[in-house]
GROMACS .gro file of N, CA and C in nm:
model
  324
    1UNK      N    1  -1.412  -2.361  -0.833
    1UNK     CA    2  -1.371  -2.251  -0.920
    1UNK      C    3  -1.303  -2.311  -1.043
    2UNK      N    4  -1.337  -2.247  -1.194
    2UNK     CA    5  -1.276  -2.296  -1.301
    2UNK      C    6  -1.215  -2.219  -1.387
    3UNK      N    7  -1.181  -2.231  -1.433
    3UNK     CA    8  -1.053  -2.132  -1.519
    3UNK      C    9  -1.188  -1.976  -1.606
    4UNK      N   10  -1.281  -2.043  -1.593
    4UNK     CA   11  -1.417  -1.966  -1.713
    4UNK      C   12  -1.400  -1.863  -1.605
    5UNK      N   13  -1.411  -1.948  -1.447
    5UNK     CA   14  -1.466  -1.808  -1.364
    5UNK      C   15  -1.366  -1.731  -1.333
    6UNK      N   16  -1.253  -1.744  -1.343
    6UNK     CA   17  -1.145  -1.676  -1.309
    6UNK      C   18  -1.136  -1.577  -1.398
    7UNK      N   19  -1.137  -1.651  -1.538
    7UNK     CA   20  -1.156  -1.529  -1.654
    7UNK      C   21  -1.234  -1.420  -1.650
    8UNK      N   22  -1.347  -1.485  -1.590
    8UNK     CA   23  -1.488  -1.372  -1.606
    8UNK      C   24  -1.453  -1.290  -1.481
    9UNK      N   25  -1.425  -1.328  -1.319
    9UNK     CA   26  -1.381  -1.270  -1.232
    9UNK      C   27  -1.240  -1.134  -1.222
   10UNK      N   28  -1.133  -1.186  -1.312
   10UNK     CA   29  -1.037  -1.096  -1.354
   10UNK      C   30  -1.066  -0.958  -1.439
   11UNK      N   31  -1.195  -1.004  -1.534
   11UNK     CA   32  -1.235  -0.930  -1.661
   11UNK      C   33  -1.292  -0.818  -1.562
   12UNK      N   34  -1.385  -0.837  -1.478
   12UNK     CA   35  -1.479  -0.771  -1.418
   12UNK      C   36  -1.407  -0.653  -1.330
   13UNK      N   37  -1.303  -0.721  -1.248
   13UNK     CA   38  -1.203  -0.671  -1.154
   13UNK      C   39  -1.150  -0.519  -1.227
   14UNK      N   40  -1.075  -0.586  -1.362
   14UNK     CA   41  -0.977  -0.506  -1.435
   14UNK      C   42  -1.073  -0.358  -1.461
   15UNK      N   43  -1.223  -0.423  -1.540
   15UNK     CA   44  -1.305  -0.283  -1.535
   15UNK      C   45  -1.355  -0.198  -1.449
   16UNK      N   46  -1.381  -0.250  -1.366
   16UNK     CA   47  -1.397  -0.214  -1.215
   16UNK      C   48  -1.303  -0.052  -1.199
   17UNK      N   49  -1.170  -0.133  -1.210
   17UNK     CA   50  -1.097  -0.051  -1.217
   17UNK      C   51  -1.073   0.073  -1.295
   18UNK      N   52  -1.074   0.014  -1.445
   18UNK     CA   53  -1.113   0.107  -1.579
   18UNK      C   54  -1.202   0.203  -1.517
   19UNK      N   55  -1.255   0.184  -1.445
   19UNK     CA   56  -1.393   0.318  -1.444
   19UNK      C   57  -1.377   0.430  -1.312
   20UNK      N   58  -1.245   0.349  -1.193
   20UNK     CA   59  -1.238   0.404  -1.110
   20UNK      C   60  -1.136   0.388  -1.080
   21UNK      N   61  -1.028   0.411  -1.124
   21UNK     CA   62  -0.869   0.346  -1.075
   21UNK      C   63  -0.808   0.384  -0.946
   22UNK      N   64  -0.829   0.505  -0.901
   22UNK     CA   65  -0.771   0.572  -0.757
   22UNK      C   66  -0.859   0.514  -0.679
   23UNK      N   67  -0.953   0.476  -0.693
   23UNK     CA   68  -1.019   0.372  -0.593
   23UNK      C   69  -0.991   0.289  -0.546
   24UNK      N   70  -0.898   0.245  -0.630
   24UNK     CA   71  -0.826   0.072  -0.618
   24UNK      C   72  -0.708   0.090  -0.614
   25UNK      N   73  -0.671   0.153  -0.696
   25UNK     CA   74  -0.505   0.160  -0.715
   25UNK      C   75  -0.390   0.281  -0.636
   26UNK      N   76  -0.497   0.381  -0.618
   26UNK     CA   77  -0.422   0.541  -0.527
   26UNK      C   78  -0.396   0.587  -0.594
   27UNK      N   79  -0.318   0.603  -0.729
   27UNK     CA   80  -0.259   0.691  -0.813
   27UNK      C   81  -0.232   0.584  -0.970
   28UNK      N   82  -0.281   0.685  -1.064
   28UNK     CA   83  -0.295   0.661  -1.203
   28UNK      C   84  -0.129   0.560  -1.241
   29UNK      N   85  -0.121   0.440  -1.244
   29UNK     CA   86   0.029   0.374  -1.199
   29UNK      C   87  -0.026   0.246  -1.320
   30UNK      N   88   0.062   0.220  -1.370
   30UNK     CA   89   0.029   0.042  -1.430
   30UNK      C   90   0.116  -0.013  -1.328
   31UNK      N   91   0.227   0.006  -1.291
   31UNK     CA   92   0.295  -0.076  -1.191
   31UNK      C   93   0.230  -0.088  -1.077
   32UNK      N   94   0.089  -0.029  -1.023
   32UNK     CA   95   0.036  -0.039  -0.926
   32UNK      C   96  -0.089  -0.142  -0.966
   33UNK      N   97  -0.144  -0.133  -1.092
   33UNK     CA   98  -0.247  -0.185  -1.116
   33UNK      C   99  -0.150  -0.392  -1.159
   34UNK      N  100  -0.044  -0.408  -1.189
   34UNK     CA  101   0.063  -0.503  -1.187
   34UNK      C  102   0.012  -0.577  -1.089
   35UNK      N  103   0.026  -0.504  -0.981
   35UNK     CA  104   0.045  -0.572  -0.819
   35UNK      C  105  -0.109  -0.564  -0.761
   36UNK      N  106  -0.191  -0.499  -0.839
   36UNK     CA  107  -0.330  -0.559  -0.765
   36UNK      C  108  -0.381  -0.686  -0.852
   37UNK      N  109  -0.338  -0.660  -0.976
   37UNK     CA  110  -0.346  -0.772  -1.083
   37UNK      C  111  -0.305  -0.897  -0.998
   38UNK      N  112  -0.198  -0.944  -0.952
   38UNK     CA  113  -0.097  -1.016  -0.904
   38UNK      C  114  -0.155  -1.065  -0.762
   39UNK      N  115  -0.206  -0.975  -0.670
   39UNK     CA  116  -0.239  -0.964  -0.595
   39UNK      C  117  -0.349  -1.055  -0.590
   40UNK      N  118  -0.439  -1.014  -0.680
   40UNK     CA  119  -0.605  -1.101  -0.735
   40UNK      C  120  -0.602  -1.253  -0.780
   41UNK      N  121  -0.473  -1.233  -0.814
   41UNK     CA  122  -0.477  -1.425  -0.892
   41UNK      C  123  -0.395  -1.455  -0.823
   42UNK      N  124  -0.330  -1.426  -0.723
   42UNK     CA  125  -0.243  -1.522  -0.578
   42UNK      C  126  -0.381  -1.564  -0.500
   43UNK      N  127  -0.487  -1.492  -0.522
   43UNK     CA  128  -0.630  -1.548  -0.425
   43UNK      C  129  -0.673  -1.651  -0.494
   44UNK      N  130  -0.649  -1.662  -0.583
   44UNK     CA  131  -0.699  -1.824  -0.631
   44UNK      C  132  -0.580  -1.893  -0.677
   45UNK      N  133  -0.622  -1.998  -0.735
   45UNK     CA  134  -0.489  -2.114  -0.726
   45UNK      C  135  -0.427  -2.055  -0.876
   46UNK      N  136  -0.298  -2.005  -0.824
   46UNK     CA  137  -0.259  -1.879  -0.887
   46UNK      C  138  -0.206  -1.960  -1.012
   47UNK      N  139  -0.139  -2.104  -0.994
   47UNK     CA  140  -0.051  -2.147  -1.112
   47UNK      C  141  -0.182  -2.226  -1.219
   48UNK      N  142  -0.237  -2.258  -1.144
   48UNK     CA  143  -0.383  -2.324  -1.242
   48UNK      C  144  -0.463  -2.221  -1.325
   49UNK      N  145  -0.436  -2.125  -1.299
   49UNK     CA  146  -0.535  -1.994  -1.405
   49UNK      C  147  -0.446  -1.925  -1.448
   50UNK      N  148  -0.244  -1.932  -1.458
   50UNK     CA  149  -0.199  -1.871  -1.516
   50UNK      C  150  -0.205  -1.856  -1.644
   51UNK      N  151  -0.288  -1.926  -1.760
   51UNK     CA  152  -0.261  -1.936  -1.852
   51UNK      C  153  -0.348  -1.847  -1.929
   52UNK      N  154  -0.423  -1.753  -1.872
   52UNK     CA  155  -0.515  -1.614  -1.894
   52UNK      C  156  -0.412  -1.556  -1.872
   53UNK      N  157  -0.344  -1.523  -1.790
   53UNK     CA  158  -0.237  -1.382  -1.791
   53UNK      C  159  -0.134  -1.404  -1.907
   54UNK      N  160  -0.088  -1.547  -1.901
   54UNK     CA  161   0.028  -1.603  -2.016
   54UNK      C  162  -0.007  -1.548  -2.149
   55UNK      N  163  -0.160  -1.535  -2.197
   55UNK     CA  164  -0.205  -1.501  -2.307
   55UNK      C  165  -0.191  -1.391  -2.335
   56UNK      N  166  -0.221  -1.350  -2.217
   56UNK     CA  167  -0.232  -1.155  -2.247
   56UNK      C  168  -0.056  -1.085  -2.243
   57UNK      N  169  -0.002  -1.198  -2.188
   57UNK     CA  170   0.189  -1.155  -2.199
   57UNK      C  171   0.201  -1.177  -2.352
   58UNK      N  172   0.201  -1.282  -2.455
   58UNK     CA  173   0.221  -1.327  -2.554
   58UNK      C  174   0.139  -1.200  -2.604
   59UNK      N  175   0.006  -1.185  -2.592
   59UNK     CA  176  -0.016  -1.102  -2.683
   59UNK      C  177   0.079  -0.948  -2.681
   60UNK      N  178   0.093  -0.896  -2.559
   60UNK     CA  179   0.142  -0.788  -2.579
   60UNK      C  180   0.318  -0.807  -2.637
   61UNK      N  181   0.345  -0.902  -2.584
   61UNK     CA  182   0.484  -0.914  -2.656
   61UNK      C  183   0.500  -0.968  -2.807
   62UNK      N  184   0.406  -0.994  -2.857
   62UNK     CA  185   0.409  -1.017  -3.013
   62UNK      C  186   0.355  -0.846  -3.061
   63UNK      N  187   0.271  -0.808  -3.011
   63UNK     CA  188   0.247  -0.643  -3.084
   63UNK      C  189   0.358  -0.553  -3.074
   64UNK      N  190   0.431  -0.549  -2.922
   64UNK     CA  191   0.513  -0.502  -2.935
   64UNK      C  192   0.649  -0.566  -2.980
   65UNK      N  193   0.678  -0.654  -3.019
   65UNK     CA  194   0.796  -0.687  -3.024
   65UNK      C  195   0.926  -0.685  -2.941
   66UNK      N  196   0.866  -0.752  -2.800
   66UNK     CA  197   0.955  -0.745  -2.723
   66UNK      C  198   0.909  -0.843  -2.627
   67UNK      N  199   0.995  -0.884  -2.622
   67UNK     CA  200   1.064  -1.066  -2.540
   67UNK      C  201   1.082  -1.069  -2.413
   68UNK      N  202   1.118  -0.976  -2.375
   68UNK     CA  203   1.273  -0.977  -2.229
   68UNK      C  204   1.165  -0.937  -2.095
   69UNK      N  205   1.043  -0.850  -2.116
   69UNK     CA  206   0.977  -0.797  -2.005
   69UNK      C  207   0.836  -0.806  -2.011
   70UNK      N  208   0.825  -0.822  -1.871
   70UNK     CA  209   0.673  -0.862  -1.885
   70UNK      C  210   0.587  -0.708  -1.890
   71UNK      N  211   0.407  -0.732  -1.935
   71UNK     CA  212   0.358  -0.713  -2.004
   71UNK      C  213   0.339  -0.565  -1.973
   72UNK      N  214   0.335  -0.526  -1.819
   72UNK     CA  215   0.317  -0.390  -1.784
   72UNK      C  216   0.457  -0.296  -1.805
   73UNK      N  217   0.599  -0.365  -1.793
   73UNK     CA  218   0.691  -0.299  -1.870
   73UNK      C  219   0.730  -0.254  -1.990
   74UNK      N  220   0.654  -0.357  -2.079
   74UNK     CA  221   0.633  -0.343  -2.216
   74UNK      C  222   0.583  -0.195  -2.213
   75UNK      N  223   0.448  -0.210  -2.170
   75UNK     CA  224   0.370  -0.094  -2.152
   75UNK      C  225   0.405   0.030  -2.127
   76UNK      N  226   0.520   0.045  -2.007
   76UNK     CA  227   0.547   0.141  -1.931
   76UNK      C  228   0.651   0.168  -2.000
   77UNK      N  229   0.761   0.063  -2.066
   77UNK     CA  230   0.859   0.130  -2.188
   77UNK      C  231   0.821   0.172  -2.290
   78UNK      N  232   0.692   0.163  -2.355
   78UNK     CA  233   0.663   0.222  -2.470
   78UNK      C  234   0.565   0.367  -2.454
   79UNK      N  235   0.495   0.385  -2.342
   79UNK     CA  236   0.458   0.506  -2.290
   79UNK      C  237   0.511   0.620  -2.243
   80UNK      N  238   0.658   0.570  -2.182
   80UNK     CA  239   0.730   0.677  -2.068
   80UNK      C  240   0.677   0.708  -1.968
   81UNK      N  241   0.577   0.715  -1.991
   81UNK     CA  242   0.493   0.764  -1.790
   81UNK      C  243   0.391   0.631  -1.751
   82UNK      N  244   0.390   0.636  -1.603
   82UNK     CA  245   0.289   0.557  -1.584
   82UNK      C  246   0.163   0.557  -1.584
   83UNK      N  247   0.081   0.665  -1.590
   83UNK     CA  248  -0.041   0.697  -1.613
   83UNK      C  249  -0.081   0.663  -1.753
   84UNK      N  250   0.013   0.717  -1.814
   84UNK     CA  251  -0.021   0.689  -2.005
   84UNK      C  252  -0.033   0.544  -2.054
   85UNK      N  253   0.059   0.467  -1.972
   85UNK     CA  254   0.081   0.335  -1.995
   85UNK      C  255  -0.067   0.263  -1.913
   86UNK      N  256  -0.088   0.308  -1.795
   86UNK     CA  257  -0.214   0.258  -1.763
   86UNK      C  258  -0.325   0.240  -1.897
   87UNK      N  259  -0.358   0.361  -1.872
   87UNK     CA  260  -0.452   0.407  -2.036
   87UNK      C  261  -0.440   0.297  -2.143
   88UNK      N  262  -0.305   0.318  -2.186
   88UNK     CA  263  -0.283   0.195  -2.292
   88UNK      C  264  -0.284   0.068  -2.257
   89UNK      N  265  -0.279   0.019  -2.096
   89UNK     CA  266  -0.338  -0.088  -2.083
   89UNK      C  267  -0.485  -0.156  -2.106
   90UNK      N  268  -0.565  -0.045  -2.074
   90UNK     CA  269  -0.720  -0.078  -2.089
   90UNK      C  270  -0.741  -0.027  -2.233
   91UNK      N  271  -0.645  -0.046  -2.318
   91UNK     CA  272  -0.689  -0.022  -2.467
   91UNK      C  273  -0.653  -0.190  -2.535
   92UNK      N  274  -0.545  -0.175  -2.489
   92UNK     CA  275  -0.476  -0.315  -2.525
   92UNK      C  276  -0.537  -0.439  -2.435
   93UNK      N  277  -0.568  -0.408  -2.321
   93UNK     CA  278  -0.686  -0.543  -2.287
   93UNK      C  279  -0.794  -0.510  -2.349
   94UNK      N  280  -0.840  -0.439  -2.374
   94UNK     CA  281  -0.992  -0.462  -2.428
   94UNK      C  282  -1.001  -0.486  -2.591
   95UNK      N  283  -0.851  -0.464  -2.638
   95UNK     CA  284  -0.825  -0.529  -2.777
   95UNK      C  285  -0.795  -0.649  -2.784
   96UNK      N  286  -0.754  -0.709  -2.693
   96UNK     CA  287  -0.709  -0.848  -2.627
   96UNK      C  288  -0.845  -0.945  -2.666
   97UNK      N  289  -0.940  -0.871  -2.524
   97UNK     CA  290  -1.061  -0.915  -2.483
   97UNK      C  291  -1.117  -0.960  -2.687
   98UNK      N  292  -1.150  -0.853  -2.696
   98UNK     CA  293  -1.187  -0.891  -2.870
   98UNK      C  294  -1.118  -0.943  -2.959
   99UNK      N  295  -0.998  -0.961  -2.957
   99UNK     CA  296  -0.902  -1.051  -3.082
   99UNK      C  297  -0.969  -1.230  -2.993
  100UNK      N  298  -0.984  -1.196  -2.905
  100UNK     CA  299  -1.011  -1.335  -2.861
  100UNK      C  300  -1.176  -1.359  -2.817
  101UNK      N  301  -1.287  -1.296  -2.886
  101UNK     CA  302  -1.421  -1.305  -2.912
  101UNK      C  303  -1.490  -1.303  -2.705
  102UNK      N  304  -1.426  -1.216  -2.619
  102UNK     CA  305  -1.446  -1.212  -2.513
  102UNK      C  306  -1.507  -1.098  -2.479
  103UNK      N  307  -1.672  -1.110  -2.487
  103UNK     CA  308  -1.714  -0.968  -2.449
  103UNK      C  309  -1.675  -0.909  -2.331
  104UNK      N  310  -1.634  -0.768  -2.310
  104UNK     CA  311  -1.638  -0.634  -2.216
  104UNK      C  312  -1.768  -0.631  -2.156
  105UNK      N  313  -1.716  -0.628  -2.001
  105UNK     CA  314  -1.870  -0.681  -1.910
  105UNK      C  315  -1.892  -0.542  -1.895
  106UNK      N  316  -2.030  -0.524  -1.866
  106UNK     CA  317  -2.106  -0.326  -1.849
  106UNK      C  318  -2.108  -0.365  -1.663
  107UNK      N  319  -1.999  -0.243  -1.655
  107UNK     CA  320  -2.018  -0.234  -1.526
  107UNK      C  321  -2.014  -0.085  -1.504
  108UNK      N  322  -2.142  -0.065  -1.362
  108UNK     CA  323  -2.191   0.066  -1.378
  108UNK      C  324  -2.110   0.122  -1.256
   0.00000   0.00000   0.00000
């Protein structure tokens, strides 16, 4: 396993989800989708592929301007609810995905 497939494996996961979240997650939550996130990259050698999640922390903490919390709090402090903040997660990864020339896989 190499950092490409982890990327491509995470990408796939995350939409997966995008298209069906109570499937995976039980209830519309970013703090739930956090811990399946978390959950997914403890299955592989979690400190060797951190540097895909590290990216996506930096990015959200440079848009938002905020330092102190990681990336789904960011989220969940600038939304107020957790459902909304979900939402704005799969806006902000898939703006991610493209500031960094990473196509959005079609999953049906």
């Amino acid at each position: 396993m190499n950092m490409n497939e982890f990327n491509n494996d995470i990408i796939k996961v995350i939409y997966m989800i995008k298209r069906k979240p109570l499937g995976y997650l039980g209830e519309l939550s970013i703090s739930k989708l956090r811990c399946f996130i978390d959950g997914f990259s403890f299955g592989y050698d979690y400190p060797k592929f951190h540097p895909f999640i590290n990216e996506f922390q930096e990015y959200i903490e440079n848009k938002y301007k905020c330092y102190s919390n990681s990336w789904n709090n960011i989220l969940l402090s600038y939304a107020k609810d957790e459902e909304v903040a979900l939402e704005l997660f799969f806006n902000e990864f898939s703006n991610f995905l493209k500031k960094n020339s990473i196509e959005e896989p079609h999953i049906e």
